[in-house]
Amino acid sequence: MTTIYDVARVAGVSTATVSRVLRGSDVVRADTRQRVLGVIEALGFIPDASARGLSWGRKGIIALVGLNRGTDEIDIERSSLMFIDHIVHAAEQVLRGTEYSLLLTFGTRGEQFDKRIRALAAKADGLLLAEEILGPRELRSLTAQVPVVVIAGNPGQAAADAYLSDNASGMTALAAHLTGQHRYRRLCFVAGPKDAPDAVARQAAFEQAVAATPDSGIDQVIYGDFSEDSGVSAARILLGRTALPQAVACANDQMAIGAVRELQRAGVRVPADVAVTGFDDLYPSRIIDPPLTTVSQSIHELGRRATHRLMARIASPGLAPQAELLPTQIVIRTSCGCRPQ
Amino acid sequence: MTTIYDVARVAGVSTATVSRVLRGSDVVRADTRQRVLGVIEALGFIPDASARGLSWGRKGIIALVGLNRGTDEIDIERSSLMFIDHIVHAAEQVLRGTEYSLLLTFGTRGEQFDKRIRALAAKADGLLLAEEILGPRELRSLTAQVPVVVIAGNPGQAAADAYLSDNASGMTALAAHLTGQHRYRRLCFVAGPKDAPDAVARQAAFEQAVAATPDSGIDQVIYGDFSEDSGVSAARILLGRTALPQAVACANDQMAIGAVRELQRAGVRVPADVAVTGFDDLYPSRIIDPPLTTVSQSIHELGRRATHRLMARIASPGLAPQAELLPTQIVIRTSCGCRPQ
DNA sequence: TTGTATGCGTTATCAC
DNA sequence: GTGATAACGCATACAA
């Protein structure tokens, strides 16, 4: 391995000068700099980041931790760009312009995962936690050691900065559309995992909105896990009933897509026989027939802001934790029963 | 920041003993270990990875470099899980079981990107390069400094290990299906970017297969960039002609999806008026109507193997570079003109 | 403008 | 079993 000592020796200067050239210090004489640069090039020298990090006190790394929901790993290959992938792209895009790099890991909650998160924390200057992956105690203990920003976590915890989408307002608007414009009265809700704050918020908002509408009610709540497969299962449960509800609102697009496809497979027409809606506005929602009425949230913006905040917090650790709520917007397509425009 | 010195002081032992406990050495007396463990827990001590890496000679990090194709960043949000995302998941999944973590960056080719790649190399024990992102000279200079494995790169370079899908055999089978089963004679090919080895291989295989079929020929080759938008553009070009070809083979699914949607928007029926096929077998290909006939490649397996190989190479740097070719398989759905089964 | 010397936090090699 | 202490590669006061 080539070190700064090798470069210094070959160039006939001290390691300090090499270091100055590397850091771009302007006190180095032009010809010295050129000579050193030449040697660096010739030797293919790459300064070791561990040594630099140790010396400088910063590693130039930000870690992103994402949640893998229960399903098979194989599923990933057969599924769409999901929440976590958008966060990855957003964070990477922000970091691309800086000297930081993005480190990442996914996992399912548990002791094992907690250990891995600590291992990641050791390698990074700050942590981005996507979804609720740590209990309050673990989160607090982590924030004591390293800057942490939580995305789509439980808004209750003030231990770290939090970035959330306004699930409630979007879902409320969607419910109003179903019960208002379409006058659906017998509704069904396909909920997400109970440990996902987003899922809980969406369900609560939907139930509340429907409860506030005279004559309307929620027939049945079916619990899924955000996966397309669980949407399929939900549809099967619906198909086993004596009568379908008028509308099925799903806690995310993936489940809605699974439900639509399974209903269609059984000969049920969407939205003629039953309306179906989603949440997220992912790419396949526009592709599917009928195009999905859903609520869009800007996951990318969520990731972007959270990353910026983390960098700000690394720069000045004293910052008071804050929470930010990003707007959501209802997207009317045709799966709710609206006509194509 | 808590260090090993703090832990040693509080526990009343030397730093050596703390280190032994951390590394799980079995020479430490049980009660000493318990005491140290207690202090570590109480202090929330996380051993610094920079120092560990510097001392131990390994950083416990593998870097993945992916290519961002020309389109807007915004597009990412509105698109599907792509090649690079599958590689990310595959690599992460492999690393999850080890002490390594995954560092990543995306970018578009250029001087800027090369610099960033070197910065990544400084932070990692090995590099995973997805697609052809470095010229032969740059690649060679990099491999001299750090273990490198290339995924879907140019098979010509023997500088690093290479993992590829067998584009040729899959595309040849697809062409045979179009000209054989369906007897299409006037064909069109929507090619990918010329700097993508996969795209080039697919195009070459298609052209060769059609050329070998009597009476059949390729009307027109339209160049896209693998994005859905470029598939839309290709469709517009087709719509501007006096007559459509009988079949349009696209170099990937994204472009095929764009083409199908744009053709349908113009009132053209797929496959009744024109057949369309893709390559990759991504998730939306099953969702779209009509379901896409395509060629499946296991990107996940590609990433998995490449990551394993990189770890092997890190363990024993002397390994001779090797290339591995993974099989592809034709997937018949209905966009080619076959009936739903 | 350049060189010398020290510290960063951890591991490992010695002694004890 | 445990404790001093010398690396590891780089950055930076401080000297020159």
PDB file of N, CA, C and O in Angstrom, chain A residues 234-258:
ATOM      1  N   ALA A 234     -55.701  -9.538   0.891  1.00  0.00           N
ATOM      2  CA  ALA A 234     -56.842  -8.714   1.283  1.00  0.00           C
ATOM      3  C   ALA A 234     -57.982  -8.874   0.278  1.00  0.00           C
ATOM      4  O   ALA A 234     -59.152  -9.012   0.649  1.00  0.00           O
ATOM      5  N   ALA A 235     -57.618  -8.887  -1.007  1.00  0.00           N
ATOM      6  CA  ALA A 235     -58.640  -9.035  -2.047  1.00  0.00           C
ATOM      7  C   ALA A 235     -59.352 -10.378  -1.904  1.00  0.00           C
ATOM      8  O   ALA A 235     -60.567 -10.474  -2.069  1.00  0.00           O
ATOM      9  N   ARG A 236     -58.583 -11.409  -1.574  1.00  0.00           N
ATOM     10  CA  ARG A 236     -59.194 -12.737  -1.429  1.00  0.00           C
ATOM     11  C   ARG A 236     -60.203 -12.749  -0.295  1.00  0.00           C
ATOM     12  O   ARG A 236     -61.261 -13.358  -0.390  1.00  0.00           O
ATOM     13  N   ILE A 237     -59.839 -12.062   0.778  1.00  0.00           N
ATOM     14  CA  ILE A 237     -60.766 -11.970   1.902  1.00  0.00           C
ATOM     15  C   ILE A 237     -62.048 -11.272   1.455  1.00  0.00           C
ATOM     16  O   ILE A 237     -63.160 -11.725   1.737  1.00  0.00           O
ATOM     17  N   LEU A 238     -61.887 -10.218   0.720  1.00  0.00           N
ATOM     18  CA  LEU A 238     -63.035  -9.470   0.202  1.00  0.00           C
ATOM     19  C   LEU A 238     -63.891 -10.355  -0.705  1.00  0.00           C
ATOM     20  O   LEU A 238     -65.128 -10.346  -0.637  1.00  0.00           O
ATOM     21  N   LEU A 239     -63.233 -11.119  -1.554  1.00  0.00           N
ATOM     22  CA  LEU A 239     -63.947 -11.971  -2.510  1.00  0.00           C
ATOM     23  C   LEU A 239     -64.720 -13.073  -1.802  1.00  0.00           C
ATOM     24  O   LEU A 239     -65.682 -13.617  -2.348  1.00  0.00           O
ATOM     25  N   GLY A 240     -64.308 -13.391  -0.594  1.00  0.00           N
ATOM     26  CA  GLY A 240     -64.986 -14.442   0.151  1.00  0.00           C
ATOM     27  C   GLY A 240     -66.249 -13.951   0.843  1.00  0.00           C
ATOM     28  O   GLY A 240     -67.040 -14.750   1.357  1.00  0.00           O
ATOM     29  N   ARG A 241     -66.444 -12.655   0.849  1.00  0.00           N
ATOM     30  CA  ARG A 241     -67.628 -12.113   1.506  1.00  0.00           C
ATOM     31  C   ARG A 241     -68.860 -12.267   0.610  1.00  0.00           C
ATOM     32  O   ARG A 241     -68.745 -12.505  -0.584  1.00  0.00           O
ATOM     33  N   THR A 242     -70.016 -12.083   1.194  1.00  0.00           N
ATOM     34  CA  THR A 242     -71.236 -12.188   0.386  1.00  0.00           C
ATOM     35  C   THR A 242     -71.386 -10.988  -0.531  1.00  0.00           C
ATOM     36  O   THR A 242     -71.900 -11.099  -1.635  1.00  0.00           O
ATOM     37  N   ALA A 243     -70.906  -9.826  -0.071  1.00  0.00           N
ATOM     38  CA  ALA A 243     -70.985  -8.644  -0.930  1.00  0.00           C
ATOM     39  C   ALA A 243     -69.726  -7.814  -0.791  1.00  0.00           C
ATOM     40  O   ALA A 243     -69.166  -7.686   0.301  1.00  0.00           O
ATOM     41  N   LEU A 244     -69.316  -7.267  -1.905  1.00  0.00           N
ATOM     42  CA  LEU A 244     -68.139  -6.400  -1.869  1.00  0.00           C
ATOM     43  C   LEU A 244     -68.509  -5.041  -1.296  1.00  0.00           C
ATOM     44  O   LEU A 244     -69.660  -4.612  -1.401  1.00  0.00           O
ATOM     45  N   PRO A 245     -67.544  -4.338  -0.699  1.00  0.00           N
ATOM     46  CA  PRO A 245     -67.801  -2.957  -0.310  1.00  0.00           C
ATOM     47  C   PRO A 245     -67.822  -2.102  -1.576  1.00  0.00           C
ATOM     48  O   PRO A 245     -67.487  -2.580  -2.654  1.00  0.00           O
ATOM     49  N   GLN A 246     -68.194  -0.848  -1.437  1.00  0.00           N
ATOM     50  CA  GLN A 246     -68.201   0.014  -2.621  1.00  0.00           C
ATOM     51  C   GLN A 246     -66.813   0.532  -2.949  1.00  0.00           C
ATOM     52  O   GLN A 246     -66.484   0.789  -4.102  1.00  0.00           O
ATOM     53  N   ALA A 247     -66.026   0.685  -1.895  1.00  0.00           N
ATOM     54  CA  ALA A 247     -64.675   1.189  -2.113  1.00  0.00           C
ATOM     55  C   ALA A 247     -63.702   0.573  -1.127  1.00  0.00           C
ATOM     56  O   ALA A 247     -64.048   0.310   0.025  1.00  0.00           O
ATOM     57  N   VAL A 248     -62.501   0.326  -1.610  1.00  0.00           N
ATOM     58  CA  VAL A 248     -61.436  -0.216  -0.766  1.00  0.00           C
ATOM     59  C   VAL A 248     -60.275   0.769  -0.772  1.00  0.00           C
ATOM     60  O   VAL A 248     -59.635   0.981  -1.806  1.00  0.00           O
ATOM     61  N   ALA A 249     -60.015   1.371   0.370  1.00  0.00           N
ATOM     62  CA  ALA A 249     -58.867   2.269   0.469  1.00  0.00           C
ATOM     63  C   ALA A 249     -57.702   1.494   1.067  1.00  0.00           C
ATOM     64  O   ALA A 249     -57.860   0.810   2.076  1.00  0.00           O
ATOM     65  N   CYS A 250     -56.552   1.565   0.428  1.00  0.00           N
ATOM     66  CA  CYS A 250     -55.383   0.834   0.914  1.00  0.00           C
ATOM     67  C   CYS A 250     -54.358   1.815   1.474  1.00  0.00           C
ATOM     68  O   CYS A 250     -54.243   2.948   1.012  1.00  0.00           O
ATOM     69  N   ALA A 251     -53.602   1.344   2.436  1.00  0.00           N
ATOM     70  CA  ALA A 251     -52.645   2.217   3.122  1.00  0.00           C
ATOM     71  C   ALA A 251     -51.416   2.528   2.293  1.00  0.00           C
ATOM     72  O   ALA A 251     -50.652   3.429   2.633  1.00  0.00           O
ATOM     73  N   ASN A 252     -51.204   1.764   1.210  1.00  0.00           N
ATOM     74  CA  ASN A 252     -50.155   2.163   0.264  1.00  0.00           C
ATOM     75  C   ASN A 252     -50.462   1.611  -1.134  1.00  0.00           C
ATOM     76  O   ASN A 252     -51.374   0.802  -1.318  1.00  0.00           O
ATOM     77  N   ASP A 253     -49.700   2.058  -2.104  1.00  0.00           N
ATOM     78  CA  ASP A 253     -49.943   1.672  -3.489  1.00  0.00           C
ATOM     79  C   ASP A 253     -49.689   0.189  -3.748  1.00  0.00           C
ATOM     80  O   ASP A 253     -50.421  -0.460  -4.498  1.00  0.00           O
ATOM     81  N   GLN A 254     -48.625  -0.316  -3.150  1.00  0.00           N
ATOM     82  CA  GLN A 254     -48.276  -1.716  -3.376  1.00  0.00           C
ATOM     83  C   GLN A 254     -49.457  -2.633  -3.074  1.00  0.00           C
ATOM     84  O   GLN A 254     -49.802  -3.511  -3.858  1.00  0.00           O
ATOM     85  N   MET A 255     -50.060  -2.431  -1.932  1.00  0.00           N
ATOM     86  CA  MET A 255     -51.192  -3.272  -1.552  1.00  0.00           C
ATOM     87  C   MET A 255     -52.369  -3.025  -2.474  1.00  0.00           C
ATOM     88  O   MET A 255     -53.089  -3.962  -2.848  1.00  0.00           O
ATOM     89  N   ALA A 256     -52.562  -1.774  -2.865  1.00  0.00           N
ATOM     90  CA  ALA A 256     -53.661  -1.453  -3.773  1.00  0.00           C
ATOM     91  C   ALA A 256     -53.472  -2.177  -5.109  1.00  0.00           C
ATOM     92  O   ALA A 256     -54.422  -2.724  -5.677  1.00  0.00           O
ATOM     93  N   ILE A 257     -52.245  -2.198  -5.585  1.00  0.00           N
ATOM     94  CA  ILE A 257     -51.959  -2.874  -6.848  1.00  0.00           C
ATOM     95  C   ILE A 257     -52.237  -4.368  -6.734  1.00  0.00           C
ATOM     96  O   ILE A 257     -52.866  -4.982  -7.597  1.00  0.00           O
ATOM     97  N   GLY A 258     -51.789  -4.956  -5.636  1.00  0.00           N
ATOM     98  CA  GLY A 258     -52.051  -6.371  -5.411  1.00  0.00           C
ATOM     99  C   GLY A 258     -53.547  -6.648  -5.371  1.00  0.00           C
ATOM    100  O   GLY A 258     -54.038  -7.615  -5.967  1.00  0.00           O
TER     101      GLY A 258
END
